[in-house]
């Protein structure tokens, strides 16, 4: 297994181009199953999760062609059963259920794998399909959904943790070909849901309200091929801004949508950094004093759970006491034990990390446990004295396009050691 060696203490300066959003691209690629006609998706990031999704689509019978960031898919004749070997590698493979159900009236996938973040159920997805008239059967590690006739309905996707992002996309993808009108209450408001809705609309779907808590979908008979450019990855951008905060003289993220980053840039300026937005660029510079914060990870437009670990890395060396709570995935704190190995002073109290800032972290061998935790460990390594060895970096390659090369271009010293 590859590992990453971060030589701490280098200052970052310069500009980094942000890739297309992984979390947008995954359901959008799945949505191409909804039509027999060819679709062209651009700004698709080169990541292992994307590779898994394209492999699933090929295994289902789609013709898939990829040239740099552009993918052409034609789902003329398709199967409805996704093979376990690939599906188990990625939780987001669950989002082929909605389009297969919409188009073929049935779908079977294995229960999803992916990041190890506590228990990640798909009950809300299934509740949505049932409301549209599907029968759901879970057996032998597979979920099968079957609906000879899909009928629009009023569906609530609210849970104790907020809504569900992939669940909202999944139900939306099934409902676009259902008979009549579907209203999703308690819908996720994330920009990735809006991006998927925009692609579906370009395919001929009738959708209103994406980006709000209530989405209305009027079913149509069929969809056609379309072209779409994926939105920039707000989490990759946020991670580079956090890197700039941790170890930067001046770091600019370019090709971003600053509005999607507001909760992150808002917190970074509260933490004492200077933030400048200019068109599709955001720059971070050190301010006069760093400030410890209370941070709550909540659904969009609030501060994202996918940036929680990176903020823990920043707060680990910010003088004072920071309190970081994750209300979306309360168990998502696997990075804490690893950061403590680097000298961080963090106490976990349920879904809350109480962080006493120390003046300096020290390099140590650490273990990446999930995608964002691994990014956070690399960021912690940037400010540590000595070398931080991040093991199991396949997690990071699931969601960051060449993070080591991009950080090195900014002045970091990171080596990737091939296994
Ligand atoms: C997506 C993102 C992930 C991000 C998360 C929250 C993708 C590929 N991944 O994951 O990076 O961290 O949104 O912003 O887009 N839940 C249920 N029942 C369900 C579904 C979810 O109880 O059926 C709970 C989850 O356990 C969690 C919360 O709802 O506590 C939010 O999960 P959800 O929005 O579904 O996350 P994903 O869409 O899987």
Short mmCIF file of C-alpha atoms and ligand atoms in Angstrom, two decimals:
data_model
loop_
_atom_site.label_atom_id
_atom_site.label_comp_id
_atom_site.label_asym_id
_atom_site.label_seq_id
_atom_site.Cartn_x
_atom_site.Cartn_y
_atom_site.Cartn_z
CA UNK A 1 0.00 0.00 0.00
CA UNK A 2 1.33 3.46 -0.93
CA UNK A 3 2.21 5.90 1.80
CA UNK A 4 2.82 9.62 1.91
CA UNK A 5 5.72 11.28 3.71
CA UNK A 6 5.11 14.90 4.67
CA UNK A 7 8.21 16.90 5.55
CA UNK A 8 6.82 19.51 7.92
CA UNK A 9 7.58 23.19 8.24
CA UNK A 10 7.51 24.31 4.58
CA UNK A 11 5.52 27.49 3.83
CA UNK A 12 2.91 27.40 1.07
CA UNK A 13 2.48 30.12 -1.53
CA UNK A 14 0.73 30.23 -4.88
CA UNK A 15 -2.41 29.20 -6.69
CA UNK A 16 -4.03 25.80 -7.13
CA UNK A 17 -6.68 24.78 -9.70
CA UNK A 18 -9.60 22.96 -8.11
CA UNK A 19 -10.96 19.82 -9.79
CA UNK A 20 -14.58 18.92 -10.52
CA UNK A 21 -16.64 17.75 -7.55
CA UNK A 22 -16.45 14.05 -6.75
CA UNK A 23 -19.75 14.13 -4.88
CA UNK A 24 -21.48 15.78 -7.84
CA UNK A 25 -19.87 13.64 -10.49
CA UNK A 26 -20.80 10.29 -8.90
CA UNK A 27 -24.62 10.63 -9.02
CA UNK A 28 -24.44 12.53 -12.32
CA UNK A 29 -22.58 9.61 -13.92
CA UNK A 30 -25.20 7.26 -12.47
CA UNK A 31 -27.96 9.45 -13.92
CA UNK A 32 -26.74 8.70 -17.46
CA UNK A 33 -28.41 5.28 -16.95
CA UNK A 34 -31.74 7.09 -17.32
CA UNK A 35 -31.45 7.44 -21.11
CA UNK A 36 -30.50 5.28 -24.07
CA UNK A 37 -28.95 8.32 -25.73
CA UNK A 38 -25.30 9.36 -25.31
CA UNK A 39 -24.36 11.82 -22.55
CA UNK A 40 -21.17 13.83 -22.21
CA UNK A 41 -19.96 14.84 -18.75
CA UNK A 42 -16.97 17.17 -18.43
CA UNK A 43 -14.75 18.21 -15.53
CA UNK A 44 -14.93 14.69 -14.12
CA UNK A 45 -12.09 14.32 -11.59
CA UNK A 46 -9.57 11.50 -11.97
CA UNK A 47 -10.19 9.63 -8.71
CA UNK A 48 -10.53 6.01 -7.70
CA UNK A 49 -14.19 6.50 -6.67
CA UNK A 50 -14.94 7.82 -10.17
CA UNK A 51 -13.10 4.86 -11.66
CA UNK A 52 -15.30 2.49 -9.59
CA UNK A 53 -18.46 4.22 -10.81
CA UNK A 54 -17.34 4.02 -14.46
CA UNK A 55 -16.50 0.34 -13.97
CA UNK A 56 -19.97 -0.31 -12.53
CA UNK A 57 -21.55 1.47 -15.51
CA UNK A 58 -19.45 -0.62 -17.94
CA UNK A 59 -20.39 -3.82 -16.11
CA UNK A 60 -24.04 -2.82 -16.40
CA UNK A 61 -23.56 -2.67 -20.19
CA UNK A 62 -22.88 1.03 -20.82
CA UNK A 63 -20.37 2.14 -23.44
CA UNK A 64 -17.96 4.37 -21.52
CA UNK A 65 -15.23 6.48 -23.09
CA UNK A 66 -12.96 8.72 -21.10
CA UNK A 67 -10.56 11.34 -22.46
CA UNK A 68 -8.87 13.41 -19.74
CA UNK A 69 -11.70 15.01 -17.77
CA UNK A 70 -14.51 14.27 -20.22
CA UNK A 71 -16.57 11.10 -20.10
CA UNK A 72 -19.00 9.91 -22.77
CA UNK A 73 -21.55 7.32 -21.74
CA UNK A 74 -24.18 5.53 -23.75
CA UNK A 75 -26.51 3.27 -21.77
CA UNK A 76 -28.36 1.71 -24.67
CA UNK A 77 -28.94 -1.76 -23.24
CA UNK A 78 -28.37 -2.26 -19.55
CA UNK A 79 -28.46 -4.89 -16.85
CA UNK A 80 -30.09 -4.17 -13.49
CA UNK A 81 -27.81 -6.11 -11.18
CA UNK A 82 -24.49 -4.52 -10.17
CA UNK A 83 -21.68 -6.94 -9.30
CA UNK A 84 -20.69 -7.16 -5.63
CA UNK A 85 -16.94 -7.00 -6.21
CA UNK A 86 -17.04 -3.38 -7.36
CA UNK A 87 -20.07 -2.12 -5.50
CA UNK A 88 -18.65 -3.09 -2.09
CA UNK A 89 -15.71 -0.73 -2.61
CA UNK A 90 -17.77 2.43 -2.63
CA UNK A 91 -20.83 3.57 -0.75
CA UNK A 92 -21.89 5.92 -3.56
CA UNK A 93 -22.59 2.90 -5.79
CA UNK A 94 -25.97 2.91 -4.05
CA UNK A 95 -26.94 5.82 -6.28
CA UNK A 96 -27.39 3.56 -9.31
CA UNK A 97 -30.55 2.24 -7.59
CA UNK A 98 -32.67 5.32 -8.37
CA UNK A 99 -31.94 5.55 -12.12
CA UNK A 100 -32.22 1.78 -12.65
CA UNK A 101 -35.54 1.74 -10.81
CA UNK A 102 -36.76 4.74 -12.86
CA UNK A 103 -35.82 3.26 -16.22
CA UNK A 104 -35.95 -0.53 -15.80
CA UNK A 105 -38.37 -0.74 -12.84
CA UNK A 106 -35.96 -2.92 -10.90
CA UNK A 107 -32.43 -2.85 -9.48
CA UNK A 108 -30.21 -4.95 -7.27
CA UNK A 109 -27.02 -3.78 -5.57
CA UNK A 110 -24.97 -5.08 -2.68
CA UNK A 111 -25.24 -3.13 0.54
CA UNK A 112 -22.69 -0.34 0.22
CA UNK A 113 -19.11 -0.18 1.50
CA UNK A 114 -16.87 2.92 1.34
CA UNK A 115 -15.67 5.16 4.17
CA UNK A 116 -15.84 3.75 7.66
CA UNK A 117 -17.83 6.53 9.32
CA UNK A 118 -19.92 4.92 12.00
CA UNK A 119 -23.03 3.19 10.78
CA UNK A 120 -24.17 4.55 7.42
CA UNK A 121 -27.66 3.24 6.67
CA UNK A 122 -29.68 3.68 3.46
CA UNK A 123 -33.11 3.42 5.07
CA UNK A 124 -34.14 6.88 3.83
CA UNK A 125 -33.31 5.99 0.21
CA UNK A 126 -35.42 2.85 0.55
CA UNK A 127 -38.25 4.71 2.27
CA UNK A 128 -38.34 7.07 -0.72
CA UNK A 129 -38.49 4.23 -3.25
CA UNK A 130 -41.28 2.55 -1.27
CA UNK A 131 -43.28 5.78 -1.29
CA UNK A 132 -42.98 5.74 -5.11
CA UNK A 133 -44.54 2.26 -5.09
CA UNK A 134 -41.44 0.02 -5.05
CA UNK A 135 -41.13 -3.20 -3.10
CA UNK A 136 -37.81 -3.42 -1.26
CA UNK A 137 -36.17 -6.71 -0.35
CA UNK A 138 -32.91 -7.02 1.60
CA UNK A 139 -31.33 -10.46 1.58
CA UNK A 140 -27.95 -12.12 1.14
CA UNK A 141 -26.16 -8.77 1.44
CA UNK A 142 -28.15 -7.34 -1.49
CA UNK A 143 -30.88 -4.74 -1.77
CA UNK A 144 -33.44 -5.36 -4.48
CA UNK A 145 -36.00 -2.72 -5.44
CA UNK A 146 -38.85 -3.58 -7.76
CA UNK A 147 -41.69 -1.42 -9.04
CA UNK A 148 -43.68 -2.45 -12.10
CA UNK A 149 -45.33 0.95 -11.86
CA UNK A 150 -43.71 4.05 -10.28
CA UNK A 151 -46.17 6.67 -9.10
CA UNK A 152 -45.37 10.18 -7.83
CA UNK A 153 -45.85 10.72 -4.09
CA UNK A 154 -45.08 13.07 -1.20
CA UNK A 155 -41.91 11.83 0.54
CA UNK A 156 -40.07 13.07 3.62
CA UNK A 157 -36.30 12.47 3.76
CA UNK A 158 -35.76 14.11 7.15
CA UNK A 159 -33.72 12.23 9.74
CA UNK A 160 -32.19 13.04 13.13
CA UNK A 161 -28.99 13.99 11.29
CA UNK A 162 -30.58 16.30 8.73
CA UNK A 163 -31.47 15.09 5.25
CA UNK A 164 -29.59 12.67 3.05
CA UNK A 165 -27.57 13.94 0.11
CA UNK A 166 -27.29 10.75 -1.97
CA UNK A 167 -30.78 9.73 -0.84
CA UNK A 168 -32.26 12.96 -2.22
CA UNK A 169 -30.44 12.35 -5.52
CA UNK A 170 -31.53 8.73 -5.63
CA UNK A 171 -35.22 9.48 -5.08
CA UNK A 172 -35.06 12.38 -7.54
CA UNK A 173 -33.56 10.06 -10.20
CA UNK A 174 -36.32 7.48 -9.73
CA UNK A 175 -39.08 10.10 -9.63
CA UNK A 176 -38.16 11.84 -12.91
CA UNK A 177 -39.66 8.89 -14.83
CA UNK A 178 -42.54 8.15 -12.39
CA UNK A 179 -46.13 8.89 -13.33
CA UNK A 180 -47.38 12.15 -11.80
CA UNK A 181 -45.88 14.56 -9.31
CA UNK A 182 -43.39 13.78 -6.53
CA UNK A 183 -42.63 16.21 -3.72
CA UNK A 184 -39.52 15.55 -1.62
CA UNK A 185 -39.82 17.26 1.76
CA UNK A 186 -36.75 17.60 3.95
CA UNK A 187 -34.57 17.41 0.83
CA UNK A 188 -30.82 17.96 1.08
CA UNK A 189 -29.90 21.49 -0.04
CA UNK A 190 -26.26 20.74 -0.98
CA UNK A 191 -24.90 22.24 -4.25
CA UNK A 192 -24.27 18.67 -5.47
CA UNK A 193 -28.04 18.02 -5.40
CA UNK A 194 -28.58 21.18 -7.46
CA UNK A 195 -25.89 20.08 -9.93
CA UNK A 196 -27.57 16.69 -10.37
CA UNK A 197 -30.99 18.37 -10.81
CA UNK A 198 -29.50 20.67 -13.48
CA UNK A 199 -28.17 17.68 -15.39
CA UNK A 200 -31.53 15.90 -15.14
CA UNK A 201 -33.28 19.06 -16.35
CA UNK A 202 -30.86 19.18 -19.31
CA UNK A 203 -31.97 15.58 -20.04
CA UNK A 204 -35.61 16.70 -20.17
CA UNK A 205 -36.70 16.19 -16.53
CA UNK A 206 -39.10 18.62 -14.86
CA UNK A 207 -37.69 19.58 -11.46
CA UNK A 208 -38.28 22.66 -9.31
CA UNK A 209 -36.87 23.68 -5.95
CA UNK A 210 -33.48 21.89 -6.00
CA UNK A 211 -31.28 23.67 -3.45
CA UNK A 212 -34.26 24.19 -1.10
CA UNK A 213 -35.87 21.83 1.42
CA UNK A 214 -38.73 20.98 -0.92
CA UNK A 215 -38.17 19.61 -4.41
CA UNK A 216 -41.05 19.05 -6.84
CA UNK A 217 -40.64 16.62 -9.72
CA UNK A 218 -43.18 16.15 -12.48
CA UNK A 219 -42.58 12.77 -14.08
CA UNK A 220 -41.93 12.61 -17.85
CA UNK A 221 -42.16 9.61 -20.21
CA UNK A 222 -38.50 9.55 -21.20
CA UNK A 223 -35.24 11.46 -20.97
CA UNK A 224 -32.73 12.25 -23.69
CA UNK A 225 -28.96 12.60 -23.90
CA UNK A 226 -27.31 15.79 -22.59
CA UNK A 227 -23.99 17.49 -21.94
CA UNK A 228 -22.99 18.78 -18.52
CA UNK A 229 -19.98 20.28 -16.74
CA UNK A 230 -19.57 19.20 -13.11
CA UNK A 231 -19.30 21.99 -10.50
CA UNK A 232 -15.97 22.62 -8.72
CA UNK A 233 -15.23 20.52 -5.66
CA UNK A 234 -15.99 22.76 -2.67
CA UNK A 235 -14.42 20.25 -0.26
CA UNK A 236 -11.15 20.06 -2.19
CA UNK A 237 -11.13 23.88 -2.28
CA UNK A 238 -11.86 24.06 1.46
CA UNK A 239 -9.07 21.59 2.16
CA UNK A 240 -6.52 23.73 0.26
CA UNK A 241 -7.75 26.85 2.08
CA UNK A 242 -7.26 24.98 5.37
CA UNK A 243 -3.75 24.02 4.18
CA UNK A 244 -3.15 27.71 3.46
CA UNK A 245 -4.36 28.58 6.96
CA UNK A 246 -2.15 25.96 8.56
CA UNK A 247 1.04 26.61 6.69
CA UNK A 248 0.57 29.30 4.08
CA UNK A 249 1.92 32.75 3.37
CA UNK A 250 -0.74 33.19 0.69
CA UNK A 251 -2.74 30.44 -1.04
CA UNK A 252 -5.32 30.95 -3.79
CA UNK A 253 -7.84 28.35 -4.92
CA UNK A 254 -8.98 29.00 -8.49
CA UNK A 255 -11.90 27.78 -10.64
CA UNK A 256 -14.20 27.67 -7.60
CA UNK A 257 -17.69 28.97 -6.82
CA UNK A 258 -17.04 31.20 -3.76
CA UNK A 259 -20.73 31.06 -2.69
CA UNK A 260 -20.37 27.30 -2.13
CA UNK A 261 -17.44 27.97 0.21
CA UNK A 262 -19.07 30.61 2.38
CA UNK A 263 -19.46 28.52 5.54
CA UNK A 264 -15.78 27.51 5.31
CA UNK A 265 -14.39 30.94 4.45
CA UNK A 266 -16.66 32.48 7.10
CA UNK A 267 -15.13 30.25 9.78
CA UNK A 268 -11.60 30.81 8.52
CA UNK A 269 -12.04 34.56 8.77
CA UNK A 270 -13.52 34.13 12.26
CA UNK A 271 -10.37 32.12 13.05
CA UNK A 272 -8.34 35.22 12.23
CA UNK A 273 -7.38 34.73 8.56
CA UNK A 274 -7.75 37.24 5.77
CA UNK A 275 -10.01 35.95 2.99
CA UNK A 276 -10.28 37.63 -0.41
CA UNK A 277 -12.82 36.55 -3.02
CA UNK A 278 -12.38 37.60 -6.61
CA UNK A 279 -14.56 36.10 -9.35
CA UNK A 280 -13.85 32.38 -9.33
CA UNK A 281 -10.88 32.66 -6.94
CA UNK A 282 -10.53 32.74 -3.18
CA UNK A 283 -7.28 33.68 -1.41
CA UNK A 284 -6.29 33.10 2.19
CA UNK A 285 -3.57 34.99 4.05
CA UNK A 286 -2.52 34.94 7.69
CA UNK A 287 -4.16 37.63 9.84
CA UNK A 288 -2.75 39.30 12.93
CA UNK A 289 -3.88 36.62 15.42
CA UNK A 290 -5.31 33.09 15.21
CA UNK A 291 -8.44 32.46 17.25
CA UNK A 292 -9.80 29.20 18.73
CA UNK A 293 -13.36 28.43 17.61
CA UNK A 294 -16.57 26.56 18.33
CA UNK A 295 -17.38 24.64 15.13
CA UNK A 296 -20.55 22.70 14.37
CA UNK A 297 -20.65 20.49 11.27
CA UNK A 298 -24.23 20.51 9.97
CA UNK A 299 -25.99 20.12 6.59
CA UNK A 300 -25.54 22.79 3.87
CA UNK A 301 -25.55 25.80 3.96
CA UNK A 302 -23.86 25.20 7.32
CA UNK A 303 -20.28 24.09 7.86
CA UNK A 304 -19.71 20.71 6.12
CA UNK A 305 -18.89 17.47 7.90
CA UNK A 306 -16.45 16.81 5.04
CA UNK A 307 -14.30 19.73 6.35
CA UNK A 308 -14.52 18.86 10.05
CA UNK A 309 -11.29 16.80 10.24
CA UNK A 310 -9.29 19.46 8.36
CA UNK A 311 -10.50 22.14 10.83
CA UNK A 312 -9.44 19.88 13.73
CA UNK A 313 -5.93 19.90 12.18
CA UNK A 314 -5.97 23.71 12.08
CA UNK A 315 -7.34 24.08 15.61
CA UNK A 316 -4.75 21.60 16.96
CA UNK A 317 -2.14 24.37 16.81
CA UNK A 318 -4.40 27.36 17.46
CA UNK A 319 -3.88 28.79 20.93
CA UNK A 320 -6.92 28.43 23.22
CA UNK A 321 -9.70 25.86 23.41
CA UNK A 322 -11.69 24.89 20.32
CA UNK A 323 -14.81 22.76 20.44
CA UNK A 324 -15.66 20.84 17.26
CA UNK A 325 -18.96 18.91 17.01
CA UNK A 326 -20.20 16.81 14.11
CA UNK A 327 -23.98 16.66 13.96
CA UNK A 328 -24.09 14.81 10.61
CA UNK A 329 -21.70 11.94 11.39
CA UNK A 330 -21.15 12.09 15.18
CA UNK A 331 -18.67 9.18 15.00
CA UNK A 332 -16.46 10.78 12.39
CA UNK A 333 -13.45 11.42 14.65
CA UNK A 334 -11.01 8.66 13.72
CA UNK A 335 -8.39 11.35 12.96
CA UNK A 336 -8.31 12.42 16.61
CA UNK A 337 -6.38 9.39 17.89
CA UNK A 338 -3.84 9.84 15.06
CA UNK A 339 -3.44 13.59 15.70
CA UNK A 340 -2.82 12.81 19.38
CA UNK A 341 0.09 10.62 18.25
CA UNK A 342 1.48 13.77 16.68
CA UNK A 343 1.24 15.65 19.98
CA UNK A 344 -2.21 17.24 19.64
CA UNK A 345 -4.15 17.76 22.87
CA UNK A 346 -7.67 16.60 22.01
CA UNK A 347 -10.34 15.03 24.19
CA UNK A 348 -13.30 13.28 22.59
CA UNK A 349 -16.67 13.64 24.31
CA UNK A 350 -19.23 11.78 22.18
CA UNK A 351 -19.66 13.64 18.89
CA UNK A 352 -17.50 16.54 20.11
CA UNK A 353 -13.74 17.10 20.11
CA UNK A 354 -12.35 19.50 22.70
CA UNK A 355 -9.05 20.76 21.36
CA UNK A 356 -6.44 22.59 23.42
CA UNK A 357 -4.12 24.22 20.92
CA UNK A 358 -0.43 23.32 21.24
CA UNK A 359 2.37 25.43 19.78
CA UNK A 360 3.83 22.66 17.59
CA UNK A 361 2.94 19.14 16.42
CA UNK A 362 5.61 16.49 15.86
CA UNK A 363 5.86 14.15 12.87
CA UNK A 364 4.84 10.51 13.49
CA UNK A 365 3.64 7.48 11.56
CA UNK A 366 -0.15 7.73 11.33
CA UNK A 367 -2.94 5.69 9.79
CA UNK A 368 -5.54 7.13 7.40
CA UNK A 369 -8.98 5.76 8.31
CA UNK A 370 -11.27 7.57 5.89
CA UNK A 371 -11.06 10.05 3.08
CA UNK A 372 -11.27 13.37 4.93
CA UNK A 373 -9.36 12.08 7.97
CA UNK A 374 -6.43 11.28 5.67
CA UNK A 375 -6.46 14.77 4.19
CA UNK A 376 -6.49 16.19 7.71
CA UNK A 377 -3.44 14.11 8.66
CA UNK A 378 -1.53 15.45 5.65
CA UNK A 379 -2.47 18.98 6.75
CA UNK A 380 -1.37 18.23 10.31
CA UNK A 381 1.92 16.98 8.83
CA UNK A 382 2.48 20.33 7.07
CA UNK A 383 2.77 22.07 10.44
CA UNK A 384 4.58 19.26 12.30
CA UNK A 385 8.23 19.21 13.19
CA UNK A 386 9.89 16.37 11.23
CA UNK A 387 8.33 13.75 9.00
CA UNK A 388 4.72 12.54 9.15
CA UNK A 389 4.19 9.17 7.51
CA UNK A 390 0.57 8.76 6.39
CA UNK A 391 -0.27 5.13 5.72
CA UNK A 392 -3.20 3.68 3.74
CA UNK A 393 -3.30 6.64 1.36
CA UNK A 394 -5.71 4.83 -0.96
CA UNK A 395 -8.35 6.61 1.12
CA UNK A 396 -7.03 9.98 0.01
CA UNK A 397 -6.90 8.93 -3.66
CA UNK A 398 -10.62 8.21 -3.47
CA UNK A 399 -11.37 11.91 -3.19
CA UNK A 400 -8.38 14.14 -4.00
CA UNK A 401 -6.83 14.43 -7.45
CA UNK A 402 -3.01 14.44 -6.93
CA UNK A 403 -3.15 16.17 -3.55
CA UNK A 404 0.58 15.54 -3.02
CA UNK A 405 1.55 17.09 -6.37
CA UNK A 406 -0.78 20.06 -5.90
CA UNK A 407 0.59 20.77 -2.41
CA UNK A 408 4.17 20.41 -3.69
CA UNK A 409 3.44 23.00 -6.38
CA UNK A 410 2.51 25.35 -3.53
CA UNK A 411 5.86 24.70 -1.80
CA UNK A 412 5.17 21.66 0.39
CA UNK A 413 7.59 18.75 0.50
CA UNK A 414 5.59 15.56 0.17
CA UNK A 415 6.81 12.21 -1.13
CA UNK A 416 4.67 9.33 -2.22
CA UNK A 417 6.29 6.01 -1.54
CA UNK A 418 4.95 3.26 -3.79
CA UNK A 419 4.34 -0.04 -2.10
C1 LIG B 1 -22.74 12.51 1.13
C2 LIG B 1 -21.32 12.71 0.69
C3 LIG B 1 -20.37 12.70 1.89
C4 LIG B 1 -20.85 13.69 2.96
C5 LIG B 1 -22.33 13.46 3.29
C6 LIG B 1 -22.89 14.51 4.22
C7 LIG B 1 -21.31 11.70 -1.51
C8 LIG B 1 -20.75 10.66 -2.41
N1 LIG B 1 -20.93 11.67 -0.24
O1 LIG B 1 -22.81 11.20 1.69
O2 LIG B 1 -19.08 13.07 1.44
O3 LIG B 1 -20.09 13.52 4.13
O4 LIG B 1 -23.12 13.48 2.09
O5 LIG B 1 -22.73 15.78 3.69
O6 LIG B 1 -22.01 12.59 -1.94
N2 LIG B 1 -28.65 8.69 6.95
C9 LIG B 1 -29.64 7.89 7.45
N3 LIG B 1 -30.34 7.11 6.58
C10 LIG B 1 -30.11 7.13 5.23
C11 LIG B 1 -29.10 7.98 4.74
C12 LIG B 1 -28.39 8.75 5.63
O7 LIG B 1 -29.89 7.84 8.65
O8 LIG B 1 -30.78 6.42 4.48
C13 LIG B 1 -27.89 9.54 7.90
C14 LIG B 1 -26.38 9.22 7.82
O9 LIG B 1 -26.03 8.15 8.67
C15 LIG B 1 -25.78 10.54 8.25
C16 LIG B 1 -26.75 11.59 7.67
O10 LIG B 1 -27.97 10.89 7.45
O11 LIG B 1 -25.80 10.64 9.66
C17 LIG B 1 -26.28 12.22 6.37
O12 LIG B 1 -25.90 11.20 5.44
P1 LIG B 1 -26.02 11.40 3.87
O13 LIG B 1 -26.35 12.82 3.56
O14 LIG B 1 -26.92 10.36 3.33
O15 LIG B 1 -24.57 11.09 3.37
P2 LIG B 1 -24.22 10.54 1.94
O16 LIG B 1 -25.21 11.07 0.96
O17 LIG B 1 -23.98 9.08 1.98
#
